[in-house]
mmCIF file of C-alpha atoms in Angstrom:
data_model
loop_
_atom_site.group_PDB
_atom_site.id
_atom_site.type_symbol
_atom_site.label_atom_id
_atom_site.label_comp_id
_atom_site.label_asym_id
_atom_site.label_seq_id
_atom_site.Cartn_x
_atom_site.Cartn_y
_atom_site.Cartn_z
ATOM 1 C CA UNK A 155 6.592 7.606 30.914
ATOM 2 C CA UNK A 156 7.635 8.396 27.845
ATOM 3 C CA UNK A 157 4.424 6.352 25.800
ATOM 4 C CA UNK A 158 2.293 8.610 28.350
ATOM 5 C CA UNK A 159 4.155 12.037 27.596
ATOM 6 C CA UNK A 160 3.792 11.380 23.794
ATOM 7 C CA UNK A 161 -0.253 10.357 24.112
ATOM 8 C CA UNK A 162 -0.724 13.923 26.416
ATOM 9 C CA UNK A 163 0.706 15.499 23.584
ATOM 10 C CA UNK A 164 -1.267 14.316 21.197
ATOM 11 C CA UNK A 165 -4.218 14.992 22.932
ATOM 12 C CA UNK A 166 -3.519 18.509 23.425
ATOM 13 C CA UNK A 167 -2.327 19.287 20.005
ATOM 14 C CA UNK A 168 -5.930 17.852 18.851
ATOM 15 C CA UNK A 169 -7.831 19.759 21.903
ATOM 16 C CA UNK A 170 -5.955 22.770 20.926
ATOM 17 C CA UNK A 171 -6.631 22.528 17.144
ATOM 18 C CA UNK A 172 -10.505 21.562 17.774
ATOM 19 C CA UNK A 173 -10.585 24.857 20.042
ATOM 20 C CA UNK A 174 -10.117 26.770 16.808
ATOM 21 C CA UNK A 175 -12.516 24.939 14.603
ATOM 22 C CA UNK A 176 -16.380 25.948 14.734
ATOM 23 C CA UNK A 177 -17.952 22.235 14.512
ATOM 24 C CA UNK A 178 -21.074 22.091 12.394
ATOM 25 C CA UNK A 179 -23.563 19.773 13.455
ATOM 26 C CA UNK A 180 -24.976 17.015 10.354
ATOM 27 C CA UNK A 181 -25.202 13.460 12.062
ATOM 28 C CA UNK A 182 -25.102 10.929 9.196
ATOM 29 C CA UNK A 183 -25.087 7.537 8.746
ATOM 30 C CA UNK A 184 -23.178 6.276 5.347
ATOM 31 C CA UNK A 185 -23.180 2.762 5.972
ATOM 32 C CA UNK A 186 -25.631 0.674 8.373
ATOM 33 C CA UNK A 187 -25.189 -3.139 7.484
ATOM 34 C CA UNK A 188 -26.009 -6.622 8.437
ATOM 35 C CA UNK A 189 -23.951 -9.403 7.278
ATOM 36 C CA UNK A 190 -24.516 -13.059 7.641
ATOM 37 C CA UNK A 191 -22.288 -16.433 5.783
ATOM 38 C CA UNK A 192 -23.990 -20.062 6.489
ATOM 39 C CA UNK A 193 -21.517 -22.686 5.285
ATOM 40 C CA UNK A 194 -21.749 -26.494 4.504
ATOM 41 C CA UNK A 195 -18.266 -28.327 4.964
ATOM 42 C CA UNK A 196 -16.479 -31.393 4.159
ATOM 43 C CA UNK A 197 -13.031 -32.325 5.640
ATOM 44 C CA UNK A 198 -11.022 -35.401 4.952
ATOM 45 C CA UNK A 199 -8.631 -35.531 7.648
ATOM 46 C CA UNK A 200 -5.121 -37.802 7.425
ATOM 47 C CA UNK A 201 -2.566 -38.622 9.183
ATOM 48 C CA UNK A 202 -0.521 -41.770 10.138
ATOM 49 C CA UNK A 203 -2.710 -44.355 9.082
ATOM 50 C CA UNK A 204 -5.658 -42.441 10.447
ATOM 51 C CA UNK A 205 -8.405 -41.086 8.471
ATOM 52 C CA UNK A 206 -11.515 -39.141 9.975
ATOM 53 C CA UNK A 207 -14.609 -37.359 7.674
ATOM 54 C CA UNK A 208 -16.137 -34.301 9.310
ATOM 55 C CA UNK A 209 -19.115 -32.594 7.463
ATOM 56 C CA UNK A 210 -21.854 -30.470 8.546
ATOM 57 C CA UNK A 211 -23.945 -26.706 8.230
ATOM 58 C CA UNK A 212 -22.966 -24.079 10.454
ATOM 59 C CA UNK A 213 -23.186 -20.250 10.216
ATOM 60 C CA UNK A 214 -19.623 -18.668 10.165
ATOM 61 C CA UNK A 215 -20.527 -14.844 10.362
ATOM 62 C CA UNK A 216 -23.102 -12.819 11.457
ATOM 63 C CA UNK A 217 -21.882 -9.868 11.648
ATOM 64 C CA UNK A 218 -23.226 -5.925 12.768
ATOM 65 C CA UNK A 219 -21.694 -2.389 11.284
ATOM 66 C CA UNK A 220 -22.264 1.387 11.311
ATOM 67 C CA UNK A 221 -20.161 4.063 9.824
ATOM 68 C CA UNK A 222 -20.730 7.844 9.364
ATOM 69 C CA UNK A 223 -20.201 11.138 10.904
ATOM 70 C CA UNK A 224 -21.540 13.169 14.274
ATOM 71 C CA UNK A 225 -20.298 16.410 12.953
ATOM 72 C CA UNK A 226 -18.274 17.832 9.436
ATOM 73 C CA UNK A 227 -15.348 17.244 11.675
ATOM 74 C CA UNK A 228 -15.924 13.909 13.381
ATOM 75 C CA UNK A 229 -16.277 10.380 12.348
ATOM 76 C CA UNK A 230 -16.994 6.741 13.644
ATOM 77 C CA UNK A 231 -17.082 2.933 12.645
ATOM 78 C CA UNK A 232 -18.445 -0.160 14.574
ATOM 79 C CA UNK A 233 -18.441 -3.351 13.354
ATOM 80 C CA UNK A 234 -19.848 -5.956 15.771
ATOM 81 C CA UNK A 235 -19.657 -10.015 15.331
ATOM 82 C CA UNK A 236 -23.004 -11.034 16.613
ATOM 83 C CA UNK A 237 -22.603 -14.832 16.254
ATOM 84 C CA UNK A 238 -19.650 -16.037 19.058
ATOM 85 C CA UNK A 239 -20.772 -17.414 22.086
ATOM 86 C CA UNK A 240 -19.225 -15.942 25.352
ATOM 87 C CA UNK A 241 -20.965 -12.140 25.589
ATOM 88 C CA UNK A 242 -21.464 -12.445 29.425
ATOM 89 C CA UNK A 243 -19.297 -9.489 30.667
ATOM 90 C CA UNK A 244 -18.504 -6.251 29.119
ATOM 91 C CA UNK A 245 -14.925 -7.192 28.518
ATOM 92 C CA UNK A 246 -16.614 -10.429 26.964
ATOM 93 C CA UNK A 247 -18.523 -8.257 24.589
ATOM 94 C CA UNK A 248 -15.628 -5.569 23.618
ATOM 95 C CA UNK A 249 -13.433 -8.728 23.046
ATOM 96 C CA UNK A 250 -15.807 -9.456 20.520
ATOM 97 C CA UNK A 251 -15.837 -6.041 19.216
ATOM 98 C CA UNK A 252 -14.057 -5.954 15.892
ATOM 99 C CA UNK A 253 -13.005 -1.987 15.915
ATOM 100 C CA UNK A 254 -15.133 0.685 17.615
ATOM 101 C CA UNK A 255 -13.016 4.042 16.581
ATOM 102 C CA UNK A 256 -13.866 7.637 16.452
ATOM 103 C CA UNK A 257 -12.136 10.117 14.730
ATOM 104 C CA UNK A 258 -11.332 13.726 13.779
ATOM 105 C CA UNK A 259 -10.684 14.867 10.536
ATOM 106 C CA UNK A 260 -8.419 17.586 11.022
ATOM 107 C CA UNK A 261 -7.523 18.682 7.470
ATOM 108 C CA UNK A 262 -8.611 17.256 4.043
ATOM 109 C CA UNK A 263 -5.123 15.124 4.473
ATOM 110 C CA UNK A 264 -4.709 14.475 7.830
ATOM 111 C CA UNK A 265 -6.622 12.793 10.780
ATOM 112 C CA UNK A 266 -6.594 10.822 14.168
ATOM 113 C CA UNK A 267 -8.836 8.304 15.423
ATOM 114 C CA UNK A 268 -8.933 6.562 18.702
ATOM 115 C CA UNK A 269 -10.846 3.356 20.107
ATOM 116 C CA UNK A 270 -10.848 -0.046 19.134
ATOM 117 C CA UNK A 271 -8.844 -0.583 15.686
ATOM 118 C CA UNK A 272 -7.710 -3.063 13.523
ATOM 119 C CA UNK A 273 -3.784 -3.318 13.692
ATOM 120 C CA UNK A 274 -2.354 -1.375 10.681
ATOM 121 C CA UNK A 275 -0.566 -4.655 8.707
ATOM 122 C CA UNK A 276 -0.081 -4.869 5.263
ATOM 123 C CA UNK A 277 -1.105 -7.381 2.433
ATOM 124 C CA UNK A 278 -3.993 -8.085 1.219
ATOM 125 C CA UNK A 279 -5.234 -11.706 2.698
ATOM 126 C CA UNK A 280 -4.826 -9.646 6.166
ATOM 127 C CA UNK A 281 -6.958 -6.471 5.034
ATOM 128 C CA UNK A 282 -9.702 -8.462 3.478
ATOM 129 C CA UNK A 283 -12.960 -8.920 5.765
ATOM 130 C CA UNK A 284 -12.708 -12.326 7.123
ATOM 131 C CA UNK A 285 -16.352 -13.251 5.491
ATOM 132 C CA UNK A 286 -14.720 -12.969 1.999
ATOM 133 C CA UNK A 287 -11.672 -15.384 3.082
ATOM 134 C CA UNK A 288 -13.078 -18.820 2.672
ATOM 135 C CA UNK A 289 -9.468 -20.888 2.858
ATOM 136 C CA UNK A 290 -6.392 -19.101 4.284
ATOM 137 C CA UNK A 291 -2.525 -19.132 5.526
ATOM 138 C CA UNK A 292 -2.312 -20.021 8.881
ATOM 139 C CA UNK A 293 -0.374 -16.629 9.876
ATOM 140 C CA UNK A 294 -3.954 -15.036 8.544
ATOM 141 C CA UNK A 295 -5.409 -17.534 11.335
ATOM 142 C CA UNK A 296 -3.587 -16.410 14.832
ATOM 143 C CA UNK A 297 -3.451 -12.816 13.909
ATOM 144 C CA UNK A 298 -5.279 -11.124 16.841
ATOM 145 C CA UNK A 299 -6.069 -7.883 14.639
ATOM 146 C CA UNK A 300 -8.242 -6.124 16.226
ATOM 147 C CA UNK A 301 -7.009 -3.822 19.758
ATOM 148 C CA UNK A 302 -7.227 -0.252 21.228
ATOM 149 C CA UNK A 303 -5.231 2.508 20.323
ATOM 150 C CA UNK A 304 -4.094 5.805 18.310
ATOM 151 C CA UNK A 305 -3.947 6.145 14.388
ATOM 152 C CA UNK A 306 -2.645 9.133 13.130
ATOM 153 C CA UNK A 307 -3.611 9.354 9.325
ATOM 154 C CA UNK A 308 -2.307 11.306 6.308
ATOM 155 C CA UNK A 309 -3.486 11.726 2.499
ATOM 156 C CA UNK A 310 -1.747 12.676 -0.469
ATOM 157 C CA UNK A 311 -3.399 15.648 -2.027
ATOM 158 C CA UNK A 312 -4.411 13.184 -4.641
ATOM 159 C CA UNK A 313 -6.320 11.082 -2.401
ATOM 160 C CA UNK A 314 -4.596 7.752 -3.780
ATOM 161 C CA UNK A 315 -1.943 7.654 -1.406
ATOM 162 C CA UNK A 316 -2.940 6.972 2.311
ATOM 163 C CA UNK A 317 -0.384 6.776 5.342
ATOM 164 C CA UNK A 318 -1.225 5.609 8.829
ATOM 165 C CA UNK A 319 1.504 6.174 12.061
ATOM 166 C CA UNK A 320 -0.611 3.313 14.799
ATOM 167 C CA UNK A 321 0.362 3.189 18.687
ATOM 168 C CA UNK A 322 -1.864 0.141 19.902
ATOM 169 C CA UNK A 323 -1.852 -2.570 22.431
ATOM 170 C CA UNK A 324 0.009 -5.435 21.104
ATOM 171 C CA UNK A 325 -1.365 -8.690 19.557
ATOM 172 C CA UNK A 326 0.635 -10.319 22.331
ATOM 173 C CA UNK A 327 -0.886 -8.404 25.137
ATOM 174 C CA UNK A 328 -4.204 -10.546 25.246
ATOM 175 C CA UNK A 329 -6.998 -8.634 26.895
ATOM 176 C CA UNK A 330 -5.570 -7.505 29.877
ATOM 177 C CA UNK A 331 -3.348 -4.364 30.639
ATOM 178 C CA UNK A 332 0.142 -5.886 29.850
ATOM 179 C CA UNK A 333 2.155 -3.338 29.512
ATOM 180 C CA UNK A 334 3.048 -4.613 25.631
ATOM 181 C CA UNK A 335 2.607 -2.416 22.557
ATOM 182 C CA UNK A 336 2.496 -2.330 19.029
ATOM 183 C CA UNK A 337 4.275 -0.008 16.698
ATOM 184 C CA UNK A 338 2.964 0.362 13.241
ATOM 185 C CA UNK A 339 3.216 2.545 9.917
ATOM 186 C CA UNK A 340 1.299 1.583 6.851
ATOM 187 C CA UNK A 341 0.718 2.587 3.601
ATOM 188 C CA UNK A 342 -2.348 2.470 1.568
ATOM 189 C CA UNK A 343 -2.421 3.410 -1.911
ATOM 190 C CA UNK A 344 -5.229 3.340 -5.350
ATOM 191 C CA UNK A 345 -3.508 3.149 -8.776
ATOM 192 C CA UNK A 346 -5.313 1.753 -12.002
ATOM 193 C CA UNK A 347 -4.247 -1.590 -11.797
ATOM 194 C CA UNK A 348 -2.338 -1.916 -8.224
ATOM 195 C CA UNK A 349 -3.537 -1.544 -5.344
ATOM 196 C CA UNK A 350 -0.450 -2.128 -2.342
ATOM 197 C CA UNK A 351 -0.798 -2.382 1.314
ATOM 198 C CA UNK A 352 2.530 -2.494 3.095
ATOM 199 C CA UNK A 353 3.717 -1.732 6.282
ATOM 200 C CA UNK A 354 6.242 -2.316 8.721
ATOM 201 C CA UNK A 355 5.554 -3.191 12.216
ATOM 202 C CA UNK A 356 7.021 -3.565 15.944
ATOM 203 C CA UNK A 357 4.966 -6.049 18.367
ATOM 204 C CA UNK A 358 6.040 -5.959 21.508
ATOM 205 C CA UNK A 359 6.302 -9.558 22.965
ATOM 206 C CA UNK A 360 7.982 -8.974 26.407
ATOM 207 C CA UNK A 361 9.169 -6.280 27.810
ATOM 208 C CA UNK A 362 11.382 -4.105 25.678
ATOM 209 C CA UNK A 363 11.904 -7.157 23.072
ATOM 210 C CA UNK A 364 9.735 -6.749 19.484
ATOM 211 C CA UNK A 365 8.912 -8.776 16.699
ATOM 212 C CA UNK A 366 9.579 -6.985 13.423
ATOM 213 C CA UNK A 367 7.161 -7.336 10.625
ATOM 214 C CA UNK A 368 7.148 -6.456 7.100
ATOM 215 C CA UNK A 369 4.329 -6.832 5.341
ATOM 216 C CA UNK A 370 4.331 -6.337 1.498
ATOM 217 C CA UNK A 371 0.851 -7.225 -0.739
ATOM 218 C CA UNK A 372 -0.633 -5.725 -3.526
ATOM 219 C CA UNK A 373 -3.827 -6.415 -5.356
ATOM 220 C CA UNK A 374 -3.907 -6.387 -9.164
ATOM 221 C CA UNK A 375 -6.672 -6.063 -11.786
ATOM 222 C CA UNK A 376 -6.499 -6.314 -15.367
ATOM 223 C CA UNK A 377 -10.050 -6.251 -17.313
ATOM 224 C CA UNK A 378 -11.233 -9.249 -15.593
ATOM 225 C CA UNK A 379 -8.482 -10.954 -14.284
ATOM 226 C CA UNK A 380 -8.008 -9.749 -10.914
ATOM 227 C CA UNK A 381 -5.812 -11.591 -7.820
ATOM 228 C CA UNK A 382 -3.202 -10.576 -5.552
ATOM 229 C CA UNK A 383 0.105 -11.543 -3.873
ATOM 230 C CA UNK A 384 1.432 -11.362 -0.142
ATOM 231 C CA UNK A 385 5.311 -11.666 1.221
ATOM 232 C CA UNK A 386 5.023 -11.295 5.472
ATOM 233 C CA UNK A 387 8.566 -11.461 6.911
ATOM 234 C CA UNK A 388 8.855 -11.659 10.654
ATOM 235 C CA UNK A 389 11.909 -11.366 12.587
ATOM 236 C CA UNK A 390 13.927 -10.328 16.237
ATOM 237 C CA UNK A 391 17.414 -8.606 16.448
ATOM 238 C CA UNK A 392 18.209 -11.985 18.074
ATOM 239 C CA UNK A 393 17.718 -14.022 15.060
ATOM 240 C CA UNK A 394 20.347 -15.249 12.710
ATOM 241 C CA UNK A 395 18.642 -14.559 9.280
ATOM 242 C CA UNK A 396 16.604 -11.935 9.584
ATOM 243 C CA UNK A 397 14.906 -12.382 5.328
ATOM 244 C CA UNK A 398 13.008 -15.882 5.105
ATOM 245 C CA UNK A 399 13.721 -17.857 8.093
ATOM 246 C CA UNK A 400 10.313 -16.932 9.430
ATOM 247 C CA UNK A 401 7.766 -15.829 6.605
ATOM 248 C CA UNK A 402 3.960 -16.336 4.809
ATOM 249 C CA UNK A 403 4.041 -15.982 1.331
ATOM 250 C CA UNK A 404 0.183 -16.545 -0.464
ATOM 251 C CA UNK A 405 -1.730 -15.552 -3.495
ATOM 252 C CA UNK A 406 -4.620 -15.354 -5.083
ATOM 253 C CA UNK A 407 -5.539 -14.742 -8.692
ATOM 254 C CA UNK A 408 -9.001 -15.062 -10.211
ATOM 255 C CA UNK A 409 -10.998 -14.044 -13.564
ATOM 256 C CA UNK A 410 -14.620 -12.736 -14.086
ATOM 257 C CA UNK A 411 -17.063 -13.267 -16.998
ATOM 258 C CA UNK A 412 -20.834 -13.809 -17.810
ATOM 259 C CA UNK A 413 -21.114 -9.949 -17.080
ATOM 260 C CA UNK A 414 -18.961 -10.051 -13.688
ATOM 261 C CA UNK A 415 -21.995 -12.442 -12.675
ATOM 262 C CA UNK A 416 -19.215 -15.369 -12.265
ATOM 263 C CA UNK A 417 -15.866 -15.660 -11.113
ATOM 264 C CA UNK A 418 -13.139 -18.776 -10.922
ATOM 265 C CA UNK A 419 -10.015 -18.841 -8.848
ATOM 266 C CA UNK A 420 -7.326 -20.515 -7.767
ATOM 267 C CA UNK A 421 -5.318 -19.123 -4.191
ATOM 268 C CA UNK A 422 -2.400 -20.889 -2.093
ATOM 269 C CA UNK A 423 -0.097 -20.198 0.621
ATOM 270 C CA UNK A 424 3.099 -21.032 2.578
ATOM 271 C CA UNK A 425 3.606 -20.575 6.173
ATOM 272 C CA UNK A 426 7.302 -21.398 7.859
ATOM 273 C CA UNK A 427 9.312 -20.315 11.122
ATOM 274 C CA UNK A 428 12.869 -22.326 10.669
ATOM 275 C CA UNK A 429 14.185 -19.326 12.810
ATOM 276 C CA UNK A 430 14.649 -20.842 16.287
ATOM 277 C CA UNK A 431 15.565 -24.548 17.078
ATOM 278 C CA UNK A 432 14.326 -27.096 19.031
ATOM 279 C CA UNK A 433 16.578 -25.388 22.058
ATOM 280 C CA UNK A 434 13.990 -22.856 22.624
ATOM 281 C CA UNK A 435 10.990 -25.735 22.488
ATOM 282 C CA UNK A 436 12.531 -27.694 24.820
ATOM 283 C CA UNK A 437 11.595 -24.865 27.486
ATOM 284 C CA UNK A 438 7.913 -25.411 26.938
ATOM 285 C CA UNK A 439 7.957 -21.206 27.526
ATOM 286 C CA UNK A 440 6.695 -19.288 25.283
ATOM 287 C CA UNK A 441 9.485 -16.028 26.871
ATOM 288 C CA UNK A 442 12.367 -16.581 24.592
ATOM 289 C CA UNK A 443 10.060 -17.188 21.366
ATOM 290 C CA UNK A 444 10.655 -14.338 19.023
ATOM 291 C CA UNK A 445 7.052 -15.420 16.731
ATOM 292 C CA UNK A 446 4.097 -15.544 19.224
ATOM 293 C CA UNK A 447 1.862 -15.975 15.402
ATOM 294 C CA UNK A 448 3.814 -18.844 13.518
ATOM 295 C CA UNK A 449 5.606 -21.101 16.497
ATOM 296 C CA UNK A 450 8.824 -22.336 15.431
ATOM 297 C CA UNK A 451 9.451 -25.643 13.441
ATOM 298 C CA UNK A 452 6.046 -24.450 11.777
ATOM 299 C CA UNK A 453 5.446 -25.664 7.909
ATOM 300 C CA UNK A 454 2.393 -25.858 6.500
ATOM 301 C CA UNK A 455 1.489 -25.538 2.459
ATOM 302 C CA UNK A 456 -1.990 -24.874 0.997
ATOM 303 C CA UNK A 457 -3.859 -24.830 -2.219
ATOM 304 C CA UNK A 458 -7.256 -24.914 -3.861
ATOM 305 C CA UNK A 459 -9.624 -23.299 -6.330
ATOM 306 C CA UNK A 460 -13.286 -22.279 -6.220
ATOM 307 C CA UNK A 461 -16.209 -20.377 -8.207
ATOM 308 C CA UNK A 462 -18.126 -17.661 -6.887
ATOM 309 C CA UNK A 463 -21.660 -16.243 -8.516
ATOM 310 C CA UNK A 464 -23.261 -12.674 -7.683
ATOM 311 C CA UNK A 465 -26.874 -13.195 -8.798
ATOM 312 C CA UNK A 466 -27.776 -9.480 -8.240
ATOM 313 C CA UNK A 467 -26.419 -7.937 -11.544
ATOM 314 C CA UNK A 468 -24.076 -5.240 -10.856
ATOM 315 C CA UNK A 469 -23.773 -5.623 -7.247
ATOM 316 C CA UNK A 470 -22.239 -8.782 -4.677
ATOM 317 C CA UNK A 471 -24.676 -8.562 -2.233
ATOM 318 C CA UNK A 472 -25.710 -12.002 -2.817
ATOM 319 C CA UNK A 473 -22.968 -14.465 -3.220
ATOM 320 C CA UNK A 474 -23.037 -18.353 -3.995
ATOM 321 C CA UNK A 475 -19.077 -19.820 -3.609
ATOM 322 C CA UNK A 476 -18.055 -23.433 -3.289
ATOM 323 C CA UNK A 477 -14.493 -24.404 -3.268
ATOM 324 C CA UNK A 478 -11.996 -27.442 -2.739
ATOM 325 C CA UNK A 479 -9.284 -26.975 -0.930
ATOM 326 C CA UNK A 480 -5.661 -28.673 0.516
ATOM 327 C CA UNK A 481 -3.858 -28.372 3.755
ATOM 328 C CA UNK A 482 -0.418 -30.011 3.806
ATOM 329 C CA UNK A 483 0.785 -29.672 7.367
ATOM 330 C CA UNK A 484 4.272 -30.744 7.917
ATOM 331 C CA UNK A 485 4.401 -29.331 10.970
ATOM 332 C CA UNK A 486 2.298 -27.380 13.369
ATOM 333 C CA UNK A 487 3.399 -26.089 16.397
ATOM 334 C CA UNK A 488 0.670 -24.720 19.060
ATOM 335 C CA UNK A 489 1.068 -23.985 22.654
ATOM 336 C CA UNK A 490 -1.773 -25.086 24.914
ATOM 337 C CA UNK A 491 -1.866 -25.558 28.360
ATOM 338 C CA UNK A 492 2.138 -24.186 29.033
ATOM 339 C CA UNK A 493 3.385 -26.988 26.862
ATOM 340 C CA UNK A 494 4.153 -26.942 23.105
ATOM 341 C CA UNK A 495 2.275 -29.327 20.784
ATOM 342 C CA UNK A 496 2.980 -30.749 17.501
ATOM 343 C CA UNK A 497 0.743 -31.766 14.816
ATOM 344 C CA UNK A 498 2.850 -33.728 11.970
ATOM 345 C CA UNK A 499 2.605 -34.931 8.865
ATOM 346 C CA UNK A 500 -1.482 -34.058 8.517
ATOM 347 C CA UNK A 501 -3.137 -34.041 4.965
ATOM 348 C CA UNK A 502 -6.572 -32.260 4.875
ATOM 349 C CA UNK A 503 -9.093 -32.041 2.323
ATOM 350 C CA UNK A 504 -11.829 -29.582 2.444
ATOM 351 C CA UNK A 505 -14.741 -28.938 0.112
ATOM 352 C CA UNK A 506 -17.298 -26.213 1.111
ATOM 353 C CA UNK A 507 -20.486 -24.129 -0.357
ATOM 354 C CA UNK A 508 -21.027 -21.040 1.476
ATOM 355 C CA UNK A 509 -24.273 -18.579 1.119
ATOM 356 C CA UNK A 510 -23.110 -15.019 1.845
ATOM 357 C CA UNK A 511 -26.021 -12.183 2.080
ATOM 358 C CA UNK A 512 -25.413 -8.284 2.951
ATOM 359 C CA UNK A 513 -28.637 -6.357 4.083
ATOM 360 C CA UNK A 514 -27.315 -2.674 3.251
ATOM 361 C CA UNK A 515 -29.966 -0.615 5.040
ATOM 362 C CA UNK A 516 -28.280 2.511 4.097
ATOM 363 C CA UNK A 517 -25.318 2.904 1.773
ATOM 364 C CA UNK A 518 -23.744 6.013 0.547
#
């Protein structure tokens, strides 16, 4: 009652303030886009005294988007993946929806959108646009990002400071109405050579019981070195430890040259959850887990390096990357089927070249 009291009064305050505003009409696209990656891949797979070789082409994104405005006052985004199979039923096809928003800009500082969003977590691996992550943390991997929901939104006067108050389904909810929510406030913000995304987050994973997050990144550029770093902590009231138990730590830093035509880089990660025991495996029920993302006795380390080239000068339209890449998996611990599984002691070696194009068929 009380989630449904506090989205009524939202609602009115905004009907109430639109009631005073004369909208002007000016439809206007600003960005129309189609996006597609094709990748060729090599993995080297070990464990035991098993070894298996995978390789082959496929096309990892193909992706739709349009952003703009319907009046002075209002503004939407949709951003469509065209390429996943599965787009038999509506819910099929919204589940494949990215975010589908529209908002009102209220003030030059403050606004509220509402529709399908992405969930407002911090650092940077998690913000980037999954076509320019080519190897990542595993925590970057079972994030279900994307659900419906409220975003209230305020600038500094400024304009380098943004702050965003989300009320969303949770990542834990799946697609059906389960009652499970998501409590999020995030911060956005432009200096010259930092750019952090933090936030701090409640998922609800059963009733009345949340996961807390904190999410700390920041991107960094100096001339043309450029990179960033991530710390994610996750944690319940129940837990012992509630700093490092259950975290994702990764980085990235890379430098540019031959006129920004060219960049090298080198990125790696750590994923753990040492927070709960094998007591709460032994279940095989997932209701007394605290971390629905990184299942407990998880530990997995990664590490690689890659080039990228932007033929286009000036603009990365047109990328070229190929990279080599480790995955040390310890442990990995996935629930399929009502039981929990374990993948041990799993070395994997992956090379890939990867042909990204974006058709920008209006950009402003």
């Amino acid at each position: 009652m009380k989630k449904f009291l506090f989205l009524a009064a939202l609602a009115m305050f905004a009907l109430t303030s639109f009631s005073q505003e004369k909208e002007k009409t000016g439809f206007q696209i600003s960005n129309l886009a189609l996006e597609v990656r094709a990748d060729f891949d090599y993995y080297n797979m070990k464990q035991d005294a098993d070894a298996t070789d995978i390789s082959g082409f496929s096309g990892k994104y193909l992706n739709f988007k349009i952003a703009g405005n319907i009046t002075d006052r209002f503004f939407y985004a949709y951003h469509q993946r065209l390429n996943l199979k599965g787009l038999d039923t509506a819910s099929d096809f919204f589940s494949k929806t990215d975010y589908m928003y529209l908002g009102w800009q209220a003030t030059e500082w403050f606004a509220l959108s509402a529709g399908k969003q992405v969930v407002a977590m911090g650092g940077i691996e998690y913000d980037l646009a999954p076509i320019d992550v080519y190897f990542h943390t595993e925590f970057w991997n079972t994030v279900a990002c994307y659900q419906f929901g409220v975003n209230a939104i305020f600038k500094t006067r400024d304009k380098k400071n943004t702050f965003t108050a989300q009320f969303t389904n949770s990542p834990f909810g799946g697609e059906g109405l389960s009652g499970l929510y998501n409590y999020s406030a995030h911060w956005r913000a432009d200096y010259k050579h930092f750019g952090p995304v933090c936030s701090v987050n409640f998922y609800e994973y059963s009733d009345g019981k949340f996961l807390n997050v904190i999410a700390l990144g920041t991107a960094f550029s100096f001339g043309p070195v450029y990179g960033y770093v991530d710390y994610t902590n996750r944690a319940s009231s129940g837990q012992k430890n509630l700093l490092f138990d259950d975290m994702t730590i990764d980085g990235r830093m890379g430098v540019y040259f031959l006129k920004d035509k060219m960049s090298v880089y080198v990125k790696g990660g750590y994923d753990v959850n040492k927070a709960q025991g094998e007591e709460v495996l032994a279940s095989n029920s997932l209701d007394e887990v605290y971390d629905h993302f990184i299942l407990p006795g998880t530990d997995i380390t990664f590490y690689g390096g890659g080039v990228e080239f932007f033929p286009m000068k000036g603009r990365q339209d047109v990328r070229l990357n190929a990279f080599f890449a480790v995955n040390d998996t310890r442990c990995l611990t996935e629930y399929r089927d009502g039981i929990f599984c374990f993948t041990k002691d799993k070395l994997t070696y992956q090379a890939n070249v990867s042909l990204t194009w974006r058709i920008n068929f209006i950009k402003r």
